[in-house]
PDB file of C-alpha atoms in Angstrom:
ATOM      1  CA  UNK A   1       0.161   8.895  36.298  1.00 46.00           C
ATOM      2  CA  UNK A   2      -2.166  10.487  34.331  1.00 48.00           C
ATOM      3  CA  UNK A   3      -1.495   7.345  31.743  1.00 53.00           C
ATOM      4  CA  UNK A   4      -1.470   4.024  34.335  1.00 50.00           C
ATOM      5  CA  UNK A   5      -5.092   5.208  35.969  1.00 52.00           C
ATOM      6  CA  UNK A   6      -6.234   5.814  31.831  1.00 55.00           C
ATOM      7  CA  UNK A   7      -4.838   2.370  31.322  1.00 65.00           C
ATOM      8  CA  UNK A   8      -6.354   0.848  34.222  1.00 75.00           C
ATOM      9  CA  UNK A   9      -9.914   2.631  34.048  1.00 86.00           C
ATOM     10  CA  UNK A  10     -13.072   0.134  32.745  1.00 88.00           C
ATOM     11  CA  UNK A  11     -16.291   1.498  32.224  1.00 90.00           C
ATOM     12  CA  UNK A  12     -19.494   0.335  34.501  1.00 93.00           C
ATOM     13  CA  UNK A  13     -20.512  -2.872  32.675  1.00 92.00           C
ATOM     14  CA  UNK A  14     -23.572  -0.642  32.067  1.00 94.00           C
ATOM     15  CA  UNK A  15     -21.801   1.906  30.601  1.00 94.00           C
ATOM     16  CA  UNK A  16     -19.849  -0.935  28.260  1.00 93.00           C
ATOM     17  CA  UNK A  17     -22.759  -3.098  26.981  1.00 94.00           C
ATOM     18  CA  UNK A  18     -24.007   1.135  25.921  1.00 95.00           C
ATOM     19  CA  UNK A  19     -20.484   1.422  24.334  1.00 94.00           C
ATOM     20  CA  UNK A  20     -19.773  -2.012  22.498  1.00 95.00           C
ATOM     21  CA  UNK A  21     -23.719  -1.699  21.513  1.00 96.00           C
ATOM     22  CA  UNK A  22     -23.556   1.680  19.882  1.00 97.00           C
ATOM     23  CA  UNK A  23     -19.343   0.678  17.891  1.00 97.00           C
ATOM     24  CA  UNK A  24     -21.778  -2.058  17.018  1.00 97.00           C
ATOM     25  CA  UNK A  25     -24.219   0.544  15.249  1.00 97.00           C
ATOM     26  CA  UNK A  26     -20.850   2.443  13.662  1.00 96.00           C
ATOM     27  CA  UNK A  27     -19.468  -0.606  12.163  1.00 97.00           C
ATOM     28  CA  UNK A  28     -22.488  -2.314  10.254  1.00 97.00           C
ATOM     29  CA  UNK A  29     -23.468   1.241   8.707  1.00 97.00           C
ATOM     30  CA  UNK A  30     -19.870   1.815   7.653  1.00 97.00           C
ATOM     31  CA  UNK A  31     -20.148  -2.364   5.948  1.00 97.00           C
ATOM     32  CA  UNK A  32     -23.299  -0.851   4.304  1.00 97.00           C
ATOM     33  CA  UNK A  33     -21.741   2.026   2.897  1.00 96.00           C
ATOM     34  CA  UNK A  34     -20.330   2.793  -0.400  1.00 94.00           C
ATOM     35  CA  UNK A  35     -16.747   2.870   0.491  1.00 94.00           C
ATOM     36  CA  UNK A  36     -16.160   5.889  -1.613  1.00 92.00           C
ATOM     37  CA  UNK A  37     -18.540   8.066  -0.646  1.00 92.00           C
ATOM     38  CA  UNK A  38     -17.822   7.064   3.617  1.00 94.00           C
ATOM     39  CA  UNK A  39     -14.121   8.291   2.542  1.00 94.00           C
ATOM     40  CA  UNK A  40     -15.065  11.249   1.315  1.00 93.00           C
ATOM     41  CA  UNK A  41     -16.994  11.814   4.414  1.00 95.00           C
ATOM     42  CA  UNK A  42     -13.690  12.938   6.216  1.00 95.00           C
ATOM     43  CA  UNK A  43     -13.285  16.212   4.728  1.00 94.00           C
ATOM     44  CA  UNK A  44     -17.387  16.960   4.608  1.00 94.00           C
ATOM     45  CA  UNK A  45     -17.499  16.358   8.820  1.00 95.00           C
ATOM     46  CA  UNK A  46     -14.186  18.234   9.362  1.00 95.00           C
ATOM     47  CA  UNK A  47     -16.112  21.157   6.924  1.00 94.00           C
ATOM     48  CA  UNK A  48     -19.542  20.287   9.439  1.00 94.00           C
ATOM     49  CA  UNK A  49     -16.807  20.567  12.940  1.00 94.00           C
ATOM     50  CA  UNK A  50     -15.539  24.223  11.507  1.00 94.00           C
ATOM     51  CA  UNK A  51     -19.349  25.092  11.779  1.00 93.00           C
ATOM     52  CA  UNK A  52     -19.770  24.113  15.051  1.00 94.00           C
ATOM     53  CA  UNK A  53     -16.200  25.558  16.096  1.00 94.00           C
ATOM     54  CA  UNK A  54     -16.381  29.564  14.127  1.00 93.00           C
ATOM     55  CA  UNK A  55     -20.844  29.191  15.945  1.00 94.00           C
ATOM     56  CA  UNK A  56     -18.873  28.669  19.442  1.00 95.00           C
ATOM     57  CA  UNK A  57     -15.559  31.603  18.922  1.00 95.00           C
ATOM     58  CA  UNK A  58     -18.509  33.411  18.498  1.00 94.00           C
ATOM     59  CA  UNK A  59     -20.766  32.566  21.101  1.00 94.00           C
ATOM     60  CA  UNK A  60     -17.680  33.253  23.261  1.00 94.00           C
ATOM     61  CA  UNK A  61     -16.519  36.154  21.851  1.00 93.00           C
ATOM     62  CA  UNK A  62     -19.841  38.674  21.185  1.00 91.00           C
ATOM     63  CA  UNK A  63     -17.883  41.502  20.038  1.00 91.00           C
ATOM     64  CA  UNK A  64     -15.531  40.470  17.686  1.00 92.00           C
ATOM     65  CA  UNK A  65     -15.133  41.622  13.970  1.00 94.00           C
ATOM     66  CA  UNK A  66     -15.690  38.084  11.753  1.00 92.00           C
ATOM     67  CA  UNK A  67     -11.381  38.898  10.279  1.00 94.00           C
ATOM     68  CA  UNK A  68     -10.957  38.753  13.830  1.00 95.00           C
ATOM     69  CA  UNK A  69     -13.411  34.863  14.273  1.00 94.00           C
ATOM     70  CA  UNK A  70     -10.999  33.697  11.656  1.00 93.00           C
ATOM     71  CA  UNK A  71      -8.147  35.063  13.085  1.00 95.00           C
ATOM     72  CA  UNK A  72      -8.931  32.921  16.786  1.00 95.00           C
ATOM     73  CA  UNK A  73     -10.420  29.486  14.636  1.00 94.00           C
ATOM     74  CA  UNK A  74      -7.098  29.887  13.143  1.00 92.00           C
ATOM     75  CA  UNK A  75      -5.672  29.731  16.981  1.00 94.00           C
ATOM     76  CA  UNK A  76      -7.869  26.813  18.090  1.00 92.00           C
ATOM     77  CA  UNK A  77      -6.699  24.811  14.846  1.00 90.00           C
ATOM     78  CA  UNK A  78      -3.548  25.621  15.468  1.00 90.00           C
ATOM     79  CA  UNK A  79      -3.882  23.921  19.124  1.00 91.00           C
ATOM     80  CA  UNK A  80      -5.007  20.599  18.137  1.00 85.00           C
ATOM     81  CA  UNK A  81      -2.531  20.720  15.585  1.00 82.00           C
ATOM     82  CA  UNK A  82       0.025  21.127  18.669  1.00 86.00           C
ATOM     83  CA  UNK A  83      -1.948  19.205  21.340  1.00 84.00           C
ATOM     84  CA  UNK A  84      -2.103  16.110  18.280  1.00 78.00           C
ATOM     85  CA  UNK A  85       1.934  16.286  17.733  1.00 74.00           C
ATOM     86  CA  UNK A  86       2.879  15.939  21.506  1.00 74.00           C
ATOM     87  CA  UNK A  87       0.629  12.499  21.611  1.00 67.00           C
TER      88      UNK A  87
ATOM     89  CA  UNK B   1     -12.914  24.593  -3.858  1.00 88.00           C
ATOM     90  CA  UNK B   2     -14.504  22.208  -0.806  1.00 91.00           C
ATOM     91  CA  UNK B   3     -12.182  19.660   0.191  1.00 92.00           C
ATOM     92  CA  UNK B   4     -14.229  17.159  -2.147  1.00 90.00           C
ATOM     93  CA  UNK B   5     -12.920  19.090  -5.700  1.00 92.00           C
ATOM     94  CA  UNK B   6      -9.455  19.648  -3.145  1.00 94.00           C
ATOM     95  CA  UNK B   7      -8.960  15.803  -3.123  1.00 94.00           C
ATOM     96  CA  UNK B   8     -10.313  14.862  -6.550  1.00 93.00           C
ATOM     97  CA  UNK B   9      -8.917  18.180  -8.268  1.00 94.00           C
ATOM     98  CA  UNK B  10      -5.258  17.353  -6.756  1.00 96.00           C
ATOM     99  CA  UNK B  11      -5.898  13.656  -8.266  1.00 95.00           C
ATOM    100  CA  UNK B  12      -6.997  14.965 -11.596  1.00 94.00           C
ATOM    101  CA  UNK B  13      -3.871  16.928 -11.501  1.00 94.00           C
ATOM    102  CA  UNK B  14      -1.163  13.723 -10.494  1.00 95.00           C
ATOM    103  CA  UNK B  15      -3.492  11.608 -13.095  1.00 95.00           C
ATOM    104  CA  UNK B  16      -2.812  14.174 -15.944  1.00 93.00           C
ATOM    105  CA  UNK B  17       1.237  14.070 -15.519  1.00 93.00           C
ATOM    106  CA  UNK B  18       0.766  10.102 -15.031  1.00 94.00           C
ATOM    107  CA  UNK B  19       2.004  10.759 -12.152  1.00 95.00           C
ATOM    108  CA  UNK B  20       1.511   7.268 -10.053  1.00 96.00           C
ATOM    109  CA  UNK B  21      -0.189   8.603  -5.831  1.00 97.00           C
ATOM    110  CA  UNK B  22      -1.933   6.397  -3.249  1.00 97.00           C
ATOM    111  CA  UNK B  23      -4.185   8.867  -1.378  1.00 96.00           C
ATOM    112  CA  UNK B  24      -3.227   7.603   2.605  1.00 95.00           C
ATOM    113  CA  UNK B  25      -4.100   8.818   5.813  1.00 93.00           C
ATOM    114  CA  UNK B  26      -7.932   9.661   6.943  1.00 94.00           C
ATOM    115  CA  UNK B  27      -9.178   9.002   3.422  1.00 95.00           C
ATOM    116  CA  UNK B  28      -7.986   5.726   2.935  1.00 96.00           C
ATOM    117  CA  UNK B  29      -8.785   4.413   6.937  1.00 96.00           C
ATOM    118  CA  UNK B  30     -12.366   6.354   6.025  1.00 97.00           C
ATOM    119  CA  UNK B  31     -11.916   3.783   2.875  1.00 96.00           C
ATOM    120  CA  UNK B  32     -11.904   1.235   4.581  1.00 97.00           C
ATOM    121  CA  UNK B  33     -13.457   2.066   7.969  1.00 97.00           C
ATOM    122  CA  UNK B  34     -15.523   4.012  10.056  1.00 97.00           C
ATOM    123  CA  UNK B  35     -15.280   7.285   8.661  1.00 96.00           C
ATOM    124  CA  UNK B  36     -14.251  10.062  10.753  1.00 95.00           C
ATOM    125  CA  UNK B  37     -12.411  13.639  10.770  1.00 94.00           C
ATOM    126  CA  UNK B  38     -10.174  14.438   8.879  1.00 93.00           C
ATOM    127  CA  UNK B  39      -8.758  18.679   7.775  1.00 92.00           C
ATOM    128  CA  UNK B  40      -5.709  16.845   5.015  1.00 93.00           C
ATOM    129  CA  UNK B  41      -5.645  14.770   2.199  1.00 96.00           C
ATOM    130  CA  UNK B  42      -2.641  12.740   2.587  1.00 95.00           C
ATOM    131  CA  UNK B  43      -0.835  11.773  -1.021  1.00 96.00           C
ATOM    132  CA  UNK B  44       2.482  10.156  -1.412  1.00 96.00           C
ATOM    133  CA  UNK B  45       3.275  10.442  -5.169  1.00 96.00           C
ATOM    134  CA  UNK B  46       6.459   8.212  -7.294  1.00 95.00           C
ATOM    135  CA  UNK B  47       7.997  11.086  -8.981  1.00 94.00           C
ATOM    136  CA  UNK B  48      11.325  12.529  -9.438  1.00 92.00           C
ATOM    137  CA  UNK B  49      13.692  15.042  -6.839  1.00 89.00           C
ATOM    138  CA  UNK B  50      12.518  17.544 -10.310  1.00 90.00           C
ATOM    139  CA  UNK B  51       9.034  16.638 -10.486  1.00 91.00           C
ATOM    140  CA  UNK B  52       8.889  16.820  -6.547  1.00 91.00           C
ATOM    141  CA  UNK B  53      10.089  20.291  -6.682  1.00 90.00           C
ATOM    142  CA  UNK B  54       7.555  21.517  -9.568  1.00 91.00           C
ATOM    143  CA  UNK B  55       4.251  20.078  -7.870  1.00 91.00           C
ATOM    144  CA  UNK B  56       3.037  23.429  -6.716  1.00 91.00           C
ATOM    145  CA  UNK B  57       2.877  24.197 -10.904  1.00 92.00           C
ATOM    146  CA  UNK B  58       0.874  20.188 -11.273  1.00 91.00           C
ATOM    147  CA  UNK B  59      -1.624  21.331  -9.034  1.00 93.00           C
ATOM    148  CA  UNK B  60      -1.995  25.119 -10.103  1.00 92.00           C
ATOM    149  CA  UNK B  61      -3.108  28.080  -8.122  1.00 92.00           C
ATOM    150  CA  UNK B  62      -5.482  26.374  -5.410  1.00 94.00           C
ATOM    151  CA  UNK B  63      -2.999  24.678  -4.948  1.00 95.00           C
ATOM    152  CA  UNK B  64      -0.810  27.121  -2.032  1.00 93.00           C
ATOM    153  CA  UNK B  65       2.697  25.731  -0.730  1.00 92.00           C
ATOM    154  CA  UNK B  66       2.972  26.287   2.710  1.00 88.00           C
ATOM    155  CA  UNK B  67       5.695  23.917   3.821  1.00 70.00           C
ATOM    156  CA  UNK B  68       8.123  23.897   1.104  1.00 68.00           C
ATOM    157  CA  UNK B  69      10.113  20.318   1.899  1.00 68.00           C
ATOM    158  CA  UNK B  70      10.472  18.748   5.192  1.00 70.00           C
ATOM    159  CA  UNK B  71      11.328  15.367   6.295  1.00 68.00           C
ATOM    160  CA  UNK B  72       8.505  12.534   7.288  1.00 66.00           C
ATOM    161  CA  UNK B  73      10.008  11.333  10.666  1.00 64.00           C
ATOM    162  CA  UNK B  74       9.134   7.870  10.502  1.00 64.00           C
ATOM    163  CA  UNK B  75      10.341   6.179   6.737  1.00 66.00           C
ATOM    164  CA  UNK B  76      12.466   9.541   6.487  1.00 67.00           C
ATOM    165  CA  UNK B  77      10.792  10.855   3.177  1.00 83.00           C
ATOM    166  CA  UNK B  78      10.025  14.497   1.667  1.00 88.00           C
ATOM    167  CA  UNK B  79       7.023  16.351   2.151  1.00 90.00           C
ATOM    168  CA  UNK B  80       5.062  19.359   0.628  1.00 93.00           C
ATOM    169  CA  UNK B  81       1.847  21.209   2.381  1.00 92.00           C
ATOM    170  CA  UNK B  82      -0.111  22.838   0.321  1.00 94.00           C
ATOM    171  CA  UNK B  83      -3.748  25.058   1.668  1.00 93.00           C
ATOM    172  CA  UNK B  84      -6.579  24.526  -0.131  1.00 94.00           C
ATOM    173  CA  UNK B  85      -6.949  28.185  -1.218  1.00 91.00           C
ATOM    174  CA  UNK B  86     -10.109  29.774   0.354  1.00 87.00           C
ATOM    175  CA  UNK B  87     -10.813  26.750   2.850  1.00 91.00           C
ATOM    176  CA  UNK B  88      -8.618  25.488   5.517  1.00 92.00           C
ATOM    177  CA  UNK B  89      -8.272  22.272   4.387  1.00 94.00           C
ATOM    178  CA  UNK B  90      -4.702  21.345   3.250  1.00 94.00           C
ATOM    179  CA  UNK B  91      -3.448  18.702   1.301  1.00 95.00           C
ATOM    180  CA  UNK B  92       0.617  16.827   2.184  1.00 94.00           C
ATOM    181  CA  UNK B  93       2.218  15.327  -0.384  1.00 95.00           C
ATOM    182  CA  UNK B  94       4.819  12.505   0.374  1.00 93.00           C
ATOM    183  CA  UNK B  95       8.006  11.619  -2.404  1.00 94.00           C
ATOM    184  CA  UNK B  96       7.696   7.993  -2.075  1.00 94.00           C
ATOM    185  CA  UNK B  97      10.732   6.532   0.127  1.00 90.00           C
ATOM    186  CA  UNK B  98      13.198   3.704  -0.431  1.00 90.00           C
ATOM    187  CA  UNK B  99      11.158   2.151   2.646  1.00 92.00           C
ATOM    188  CA  UNK B 100      10.323  -1.389   2.088  1.00 95.00           C
ATOM    189  CA  UNK B 101       6.705  -1.502   2.987  1.00 95.00           C
ATOM    190  CA  UNK B 102       5.959   1.528   1.448  1.00 94.00           C
ATOM    191  CA  UNK B 103       7.875  -0.192  -2.213  1.00 95.00           C
ATOM    192  CA  UNK B 104       5.186  -2.962  -1.591  1.00 95.00           C
ATOM    193  CA  UNK B 105       2.381  -0.804  -0.431  1.00 95.00           C
ATOM    194  CA  UNK B 106       2.685   0.915  -3.449  1.00 94.00           C
ATOM    195  CA  UNK B 107       2.839  -1.806  -6.172  1.00 93.00           C
ATOM    196  CA  UNK B 108      -0.858  -3.427  -3.870  1.00 95.00           C
ATOM    197  CA  UNK B 109      -2.303  -0.144  -4.357  1.00 96.00           C
ATOM    198  CA  UNK B 110      -6.473  -0.339  -5.236  1.00 95.00           C
ATOM    199  CA  UNK B 111      -7.985   1.894  -7.733  1.00 93.00           C
ATOM    200  CA  UNK B 112     -11.288   3.732  -6.885  1.00 89.00           C
ATOM    201  CA  UNK B 113     -12.708   5.040  -9.445  1.00 83.00           C
ATOM    202  CA  UNK B 114     -14.445   8.355  -9.328  1.00 78.00           C
ATOM    203  CA  UNK B 115     -15.348   9.373 -12.925  1.00 78.00           C
ATOM    204  CA  UNK B 116     -14.082  12.249 -14.318  1.00 83.00           C
ATOM    205  CA  UNK B 117     -10.797  10.644 -12.211  1.00 91.00           C
ATOM    206  CA  UNK B 118      -9.244   7.767 -11.263  1.00 93.00           C
ATOM    207  CA  UNK B 119      -8.185   7.651  -6.958  1.00 95.00           C
ATOM    208  CA  UNK B 120      -5.579   5.060  -6.383  1.00 97.00           C
ATOM    209  CA  UNK B 121      -5.635   3.616  -2.874  1.00 97.00           C
ATOM    210  CA  UNK B 122      -3.764   1.138  -0.572  1.00 97.00           C
ATOM    211  CA  UNK B 123      -4.428  -1.785   0.220  1.00 98.00           C
ATOM    212  CA  UNK B 124      -6.481  -2.324   4.227  1.00 98.00           C
ATOM    213  CA  UNK B 125      -3.225  -4.557   5.208  1.00 98.00           C
ATOM    214  CA  UNK B 126      -0.919  -1.586   4.588  1.00 98.00           C
ATOM    215  CA  UNK B 127      -3.103   0.867   5.793  1.00 98.00           C
ATOM    216  CA  UNK B 128      -2.770  -0.935   9.269  1.00 98.00           C
ATOM    217  CA  UNK B 129       0.796  -1.418   9.187  1.00 97.00           C
ATOM    218  CA  UNK B 130       1.062   2.268   7.915  1.00 95.00           C
ATOM    219  CA  UNK B 131      -1.280   3.063  11.366  1.00 96.00           C
ATOM    220  CA  UNK B 132       0.452   1.170  12.978  1.00 97.00           C
ATOM    221  CA  UNK B 133       4.164   2.676  12.585  1.00 94.00           C
ATOM    222  CA  UNK B 134       3.033   6.220  13.595  1.00 91.00           C
ATOM    223  CA  UNK B 135       1.723   5.158  16.705  1.00 91.00           C
ATOM    224  CA  UNK B 136      -0.152   7.432  18.022  1.00 90.00           C
ATOM    225  CA  UNK B 137      -3.914   7.724  19.722  1.00 90.00           C
ATOM    226  CA  UNK B 138      -6.413   8.135  16.174  1.00 90.00           C
ATOM    227  CA  UNK B 139      -4.433   5.519  14.444  1.00 94.00           C
ATOM    228  CA  UNK B 140      -4.730   2.967  17.007  1.00 95.00           C
ATOM    229  CA  UNK B 141      -8.626   3.684  16.806  1.00 96.00           C
ATOM    230  CA  UNK B 142      -7.990   3.626  12.870  1.00 96.00           C
ATOM    231  CA  UNK B 143      -6.851   0.060  13.428  1.00 98.00           C
ATOM    232  CA  UNK B 144      -9.252  -0.937  15.070  1.00 97.00           C
ATOM    233  CA  UNK B 145     -11.734  -0.133  13.199  1.00 97.00           C
ATOM    234  CA  UNK B 146      -9.989  -0.817   9.733  1.00 98.00           C
ATOM    235  CA  UNK B 147      -9.460  -5.009  11.028  1.00 98.00           C
ATOM    236  CA  UNK B 148     -13.440  -4.792  12.812  1.00 98.00           C
ATOM    237  CA  UNK B 149     -14.917  -3.423   9.236  1.00 98.00           C
ATOM    238  CA  UNK B 150     -12.937  -5.793   7.335  1.00 97.00           C
ATOM    239  CA  UNK B 151     -13.594  -8.741   9.366  1.00 95.00           C
ATOM    240  CA  UNK B 152     -12.993 -12.131   7.684  1.00 94.00           C
ATOM    241  CA  UNK B 153     -11.497 -10.098   4.920  1.00 96.00           C
ATOM    242  CA  UNK B 154      -8.047  -8.802   5.385  1.00 96.00           C
ATOM    243  CA  UNK B 155      -4.365 -10.775   4.829  1.00 97.00           C
ATOM    244  CA  UNK B 156      -3.045 -11.852   8.417  1.00 97.00           C
ATOM    245  CA  UNK B 157       0.234 -13.200   7.332  1.00 97.00           C
ATOM    246  CA  UNK B 158       1.032 -10.158   5.092  1.00 98.00           C
ATOM    247  CA  UNK B 159       0.244  -7.657   8.162  1.00 98.00           C
ATOM    248  CA  UNK B 160       1.942  -9.342  10.986  1.00 98.00           C
ATOM    249  CA  UNK B 161       5.008  -9.934   8.961  1.00 98.00           C
ATOM    250  CA  UNK B 162       5.147  -6.212   8.330  1.00 98.00           C
ATOM    251  CA  UNK B 163       4.795  -5.913  11.747  1.00 98.00           C
ATOM    252  CA  UNK B 164       7.660  -7.939  12.674  1.00 97.00           C
ATOM    253  CA  UNK B 165       9.964  -6.133  10.566  1.00 97.00           C
ATOM    254  CA  UNK B 166       8.533  -2.579  12.106  1.00 96.00           C
ATOM    255  CA  UNK B 167       8.292  -4.104  15.639  1.00 96.00           C
ATOM    256  CA  UNK B 168       5.144  -2.873  15.833  1.00 97.00           C
ATOM    257  CA  UNK B 169       3.724  -6.898  16.433  1.00 97.00           C
ATOM    258  CA  UNK B 170       3.039  -6.417  19.957  1.00 97.00           C
ATOM    259  CA  UNK B 171       0.928  -3.519  19.267  1.00 97.00           C
ATOM    260  CA  UNK B 172      -0.942  -5.082  16.511  1.00 97.00           C
ATOM    261  CA  UNK B 173      -2.075  -8.266  18.937  1.00 97.00           C
ATOM    262  CA  UNK B 174      -2.823  -5.601  21.419  1.00 96.00           C
ATOM    263  CA  UNK B 175      -5.366  -4.443  19.444  1.00 97.00           C
ATOM    264  CA  UNK B 176      -6.425  -7.407  17.705  1.00 96.00           C
ATOM    265  CA  UNK B 177      -7.111  -8.213  21.208  1.00 95.00           C
ATOM    266  CA  UNK B 178      -9.771  -5.845  21.228  1.00 94.00           C
ATOM    267  CA  UNK B 179     -10.999  -6.120  17.834  1.00 95.00           C
ATOM    268  CA  UNK B 180     -15.617  -7.371  18.340  1.00 94.00           C
ATOM    269  CA  UNK B 181     -17.062 -10.234  16.552  1.00 94.00           C
ATOM    270  CA  UNK B 182     -19.268  -8.123  14.261  1.00 91.00           C
TER     271      UNK B 182
END
C-alpha cells in the first residue's frame, strides 16, 4: 500500500523544477571534482554526520554521561543497519 | 585513525602483501558519481582460503575483527567485518567469488594513485552492474548518479550484456529513463 502510493506520487511542477535544478548543480559539482577526493568524502561525511547525531543525542538526554551517549549512538547505528538491511 | 587513514591503511597492507584488491561499495560509486556518506569501506580481495583467514594479521592491530566468516548473499562469497579501533567506521573484506561477473570486473579494475599507495577500483560500468544486482534504494540512487555524472562515457553494450544475464535489465532501463541530459 505504502509502496504504490510512493510510486504514483509526483511533486508539484514548481517543486520538481527545483529538485531538477539542485540535482543539476550536484552533477556539475561532481564532474568538476577530483575523483579521488570525491571518493574519500564518503568516510569524512560519515564522521561529520556522527557529530550531528551525537549532538542530537546529548540534546535529547541532557543528564546523560559521555558513556551513556556513546551507548545511545551505538543503538542508533544498530537501528540504521537494521533499517538498511530490511529494505 | 580516521576513515581516510583506515582505507589507505588497508590498501597499503594489501599492496605490501601483493594481495590484488578492489575498493568497491560506496567508495567506488563516490569515485564515479555524486559523493554520499558511507560508514564502511568494502574491499574485494583475490586470495587463497589461508590468506583470507590470515587477514587480521595482515591488517594489524588497528582493525578488530567483529564478524569472522559469513556469506554475502548475492554471489555466496565469504566476508569478514572489521571495526576500525577508536572509530565507528568499519571495513568489510569480501573474498573474490567465482561468479563470472565478479571475475570479469576484477580483470578490468582501474588504478588510482594515492602517492604513498595505490588503490584499485572497479570500472564505472562494473559499479553500475554490481549496484543493480544489490538493488537497494541507495544502490539505485547510486546507479542513477553514476550514469548521470558519467554520461556519454560508459560502454552500454558491456552493462547491458551482464544485466541481461543477471535479470536486472528491466531495472537498468527504468533507471536509464530517469537520467537527465546534463
